Short mmCIF file of C-alpha atoms in Angstrom, two decimals:
data_model
loop_
_atom_site.label_atom_id
_atom_site.label_comp_id
_atom_site.label_asym_id
_atom_site.label_seq_id
_atom_site.Cartn_x
_atom_site.Cartn_y
_atom_site.Cartn_z
CA MET F 540 16.84 -18.32 17.65
CA ILE F 541 17.72 -15.61 15.12
CA SER F 542 19.34 -12.34 15.81
CA VAL F 543 19.17 -8.95 14.11
CA SER F 544 22.56 -9.62 12.52
CA ASP F 545 21.37 -12.89 10.96
CA SER F 546 20.72 -12.41 7.24
CA PRO F 547 19.48 -8.79 7.33
CA ILE F 548 17.74 -7.96 4.11
CA GLY F 549 18.75 -4.94 2.01
CA ILE F 550 16.96 -2.41 -0.04
CA ILE F 551 16.71 -4.48 -3.25
CA GLU F 552 14.78 -7.42 -1.86
CA ARG F 553 12.57 -5.14 0.27
CA SER F 554 11.82 -3.01 -2.68
CA PHE F 555 10.78 -5.95 -4.94
CA ALA F 556 8.59 -7.35 -2.15
CA LEU F 557 6.95 -3.95 -1.66
CA LEU F 558 6.41 -3.65 -5.41
CA ILE F 559 4.60 -7.01 -5.49
CA ASP F 560 2.52 -6.05 -2.43
CA TRP F 561 1.51 -2.65 -3.87
CA GLY F 562 0.51 -4.21 -7.15
CA ILE F 563 -1.86 -6.50 -5.25
CA LEU F 564 -3.16 -3.60 -3.17
CA ILE F 565 -3.77 -1.40 -6.16
CA PHE F 566 -5.73 -4.20 -7.81
CA ALA F 567 -7.73 -4.79 -4.63
CA SER F 568 -8.48 -1.03 -4.32
CA ILE F 569 -9.76 -0.89 -7.86
CA MET F 570 -11.95 -3.89 -7.21
CA ALA F 571 -13.21 -2.25 -4.02
CA TYR F 572 -14.04 0.87 -6.05
CA ILE F 573 -15.95 -1.13 -8.64
CA ILE F 574 -17.87 -3.04 -5.96
CA PHE F 575 -18.47 -0.33 -3.27
CA GLY F 576 -17.88 2.92 -5.21
CA ASN F 577 -15.61 4.53 -2.67
CA HIS F 578 -12.66 6.65 -3.85
CA VAL F 579 -9.83 4.43 -5.12
CA PHE F 580 -7.17 6.24 -2.97
CA ILE F 581 -9.25 5.98 0.20
CA ASN F 582 -9.75 2.27 -0.47
CA LEU F 583 -6.01 1.88 -1.15
CA GLN F 584 -5.07 3.52 2.15
CA VAL F 585 -7.50 1.43 4.23
CA ILE F 586 -6.67 -1.79 2.53
CA ALA F 587 -2.90 -1.13 2.73
CA ILE F 588 -2.98 -0.40 6.46
CA ALA F 589 -5.04 -3.53 7.09
CA TYR F 590 -2.90 -5.70 4.80
CA PHE F 591 0.47 -4.55 6.13
CA THR F 592 -0.67 -4.77 9.74
CA PHE F 593 -2.59 -8.01 9.75
CA THR F 594 -1.04 -10.26 7.07
CA PRO F 595 2.36 -10.55 8.88
CA LEU F 596 0.55 -11.31 12.11
CA LEU F 597 -1.41 -14.13 10.57
CA TRP F 598 1.36 -15.42 8.31
CA SER F 599 4.53 -15.53 10.50
CA GLY F 600 5.94 -12.22 9.38
CA TYR F 601 5.24 -12.61 5.70
CA THR F 602 3.23 -10.52 3.24
CA ILE F 603 2.65 -11.96 -0.24
CA GLY F 604 5.55 -9.96 -1.66
CA LYS F 605 7.85 -11.03 1.17
CA ARG F 606 6.81 -14.61 0.84
CA VAL F 607 7.62 -14.63 -2.92
CA LEU F 608 11.13 -13.32 -2.07
CA ALA F 609 11.45 -15.62 0.98
CA ILE F 610 11.91 -12.80 3.41
CA ARG F 611 9.88 -11.87 6.48
CA ILE F 612 9.44 -9.46 9.42
CA ALA F 613 10.72 -10.66 12.82
CA GLN F 614 10.88 -9.07 16.23
CA VAL F 615 14.31 -8.12 17.60
CA ASN F 616 13.55 -10.00 20.87
CA ASN F 617 12.61 -13.15 18.88
CA SER F 618 9.05 -13.25 20.20
CA LYS F 619 6.02 -13.73 17.94
CA LEU F 620 4.81 -10.66 16.15
CA THR F 621 2.01 -8.89 18.06
CA PHE F 622 -0.62 -6.40 17.07
CA PRO F 623 0.99 -3.56 19.13
CA THR F 624 4.28 -4.25 17.27
CA MET F 625 2.64 -4.17 13.85
CA PHE F 626 0.53 -1.18 14.76
CA LEU F 627 3.72 0.74 15.63
CA ARG F 628 5.51 -0.50 12.53
CA GLU F 629 2.80 0.10 9.98
CA VAL F 630 0.25 2.59 11.31
CA ILE F 631 2.46 4.94 13.33
CA GLY F 632 5.30 4.46 10.80
CA VAL F 633 3.01 5.46 7.87
CA ILE F 634 1.75 8.54 9.72
CA LEU F 635 5.33 9.63 10.46
CA TYR F 636 6.43 9.02 6.83
CA GLN F 637 3.39 11.12 5.64
CA LEU F 638 3.92 13.88 8.23
CA THR F 639 7.45 14.39 7.14
CA LEU F 640 6.40 14.46 3.43
CA GLY F 641 8.70 11.56 2.54
CA LEU F 642 11.83 12.79 4.38
CA LEU F 643 11.71 9.65 6.64
CA THR F 644 11.52 7.56 3.43
CA ILE F 645 14.92 8.96 2.35
CA VAL F 646 16.21 8.43 5.91
CA SER F 647 14.98 4.78 5.83
CA ILE F 648 16.64 4.12 2.50
CA TYR F 649 19.83 5.51 3.92
CA LEU F 650 19.57 3.35 7.04
CA VAL F 651 18.77 0.16 5.20
CA THR F 652 21.75 0.67 2.86
CA THR F 653 24.29 1.69 5.57
CA ARG F 654 23.37 -0.09 8.79
CA ASP F 655 24.76 -3.56 9.41
CA ASP F 656 21.34 -4.74 10.59
CA ARG F 657 19.53 -3.07 7.60
CA ARG F 658 16.75 -1.69 9.89
CA SER F 659 14.61 1.17 8.62
CA VAL F 660 12.90 3.90 10.66
CA HIS F 661 9.70 1.85 11.11
CA ASP F 662 11.73 -1.22 12.13
CA LEU F 663 13.57 0.87 14.76
CA ILE F 664 10.26 2.25 16.05
CA ALA F 665 8.63 -1.22 16.35
CA GLY F 666 11.70 -3.26 17.35
CA THR F 667 11.55 -5.37 14.13
CA PHE F 668 13.86 -6.35 11.33
CA VAL F 669 13.52 -8.14 8.02
CA THR F 670 15.25 -11.45 7.60
CA SER F 671 15.45 -14.47 5.25
CA HIS F 672 15.26 -16.96 8.19
CA HIS F 673 12.12 -18.97 8.29
CA PRO F 674 10.13 -18.93 11.54
CA ASP F 675 10.93 -21.67 14.12
#
């Protein structure tokens, strides 16, 4: 059983994982544009929400970027990730980040760099954290 204080992951690892994931998502959105003709940014938003919500559910807290860096999302209560948890973390989190015009992004960077548990705003909302511990 892991706890929030076990191997919390900081801003550098999270940023590199996010960079890998966004590279994949941009490529997928361009491919969707070529195949379906929808606007690239609409494709990107839809694909990103689906990817960041469902991939960790199906892959024990990992996205491709997190898997490459051997980090993953876990619930604070040590239960398996659920759709409501990931919906709060990704969909509601993204809406709040966008509504505040990026202010919460700055707050999240501050929290991840200063808190002992390295939890960001969307982690606090959803009851999650990012760790390097593999799932049991």
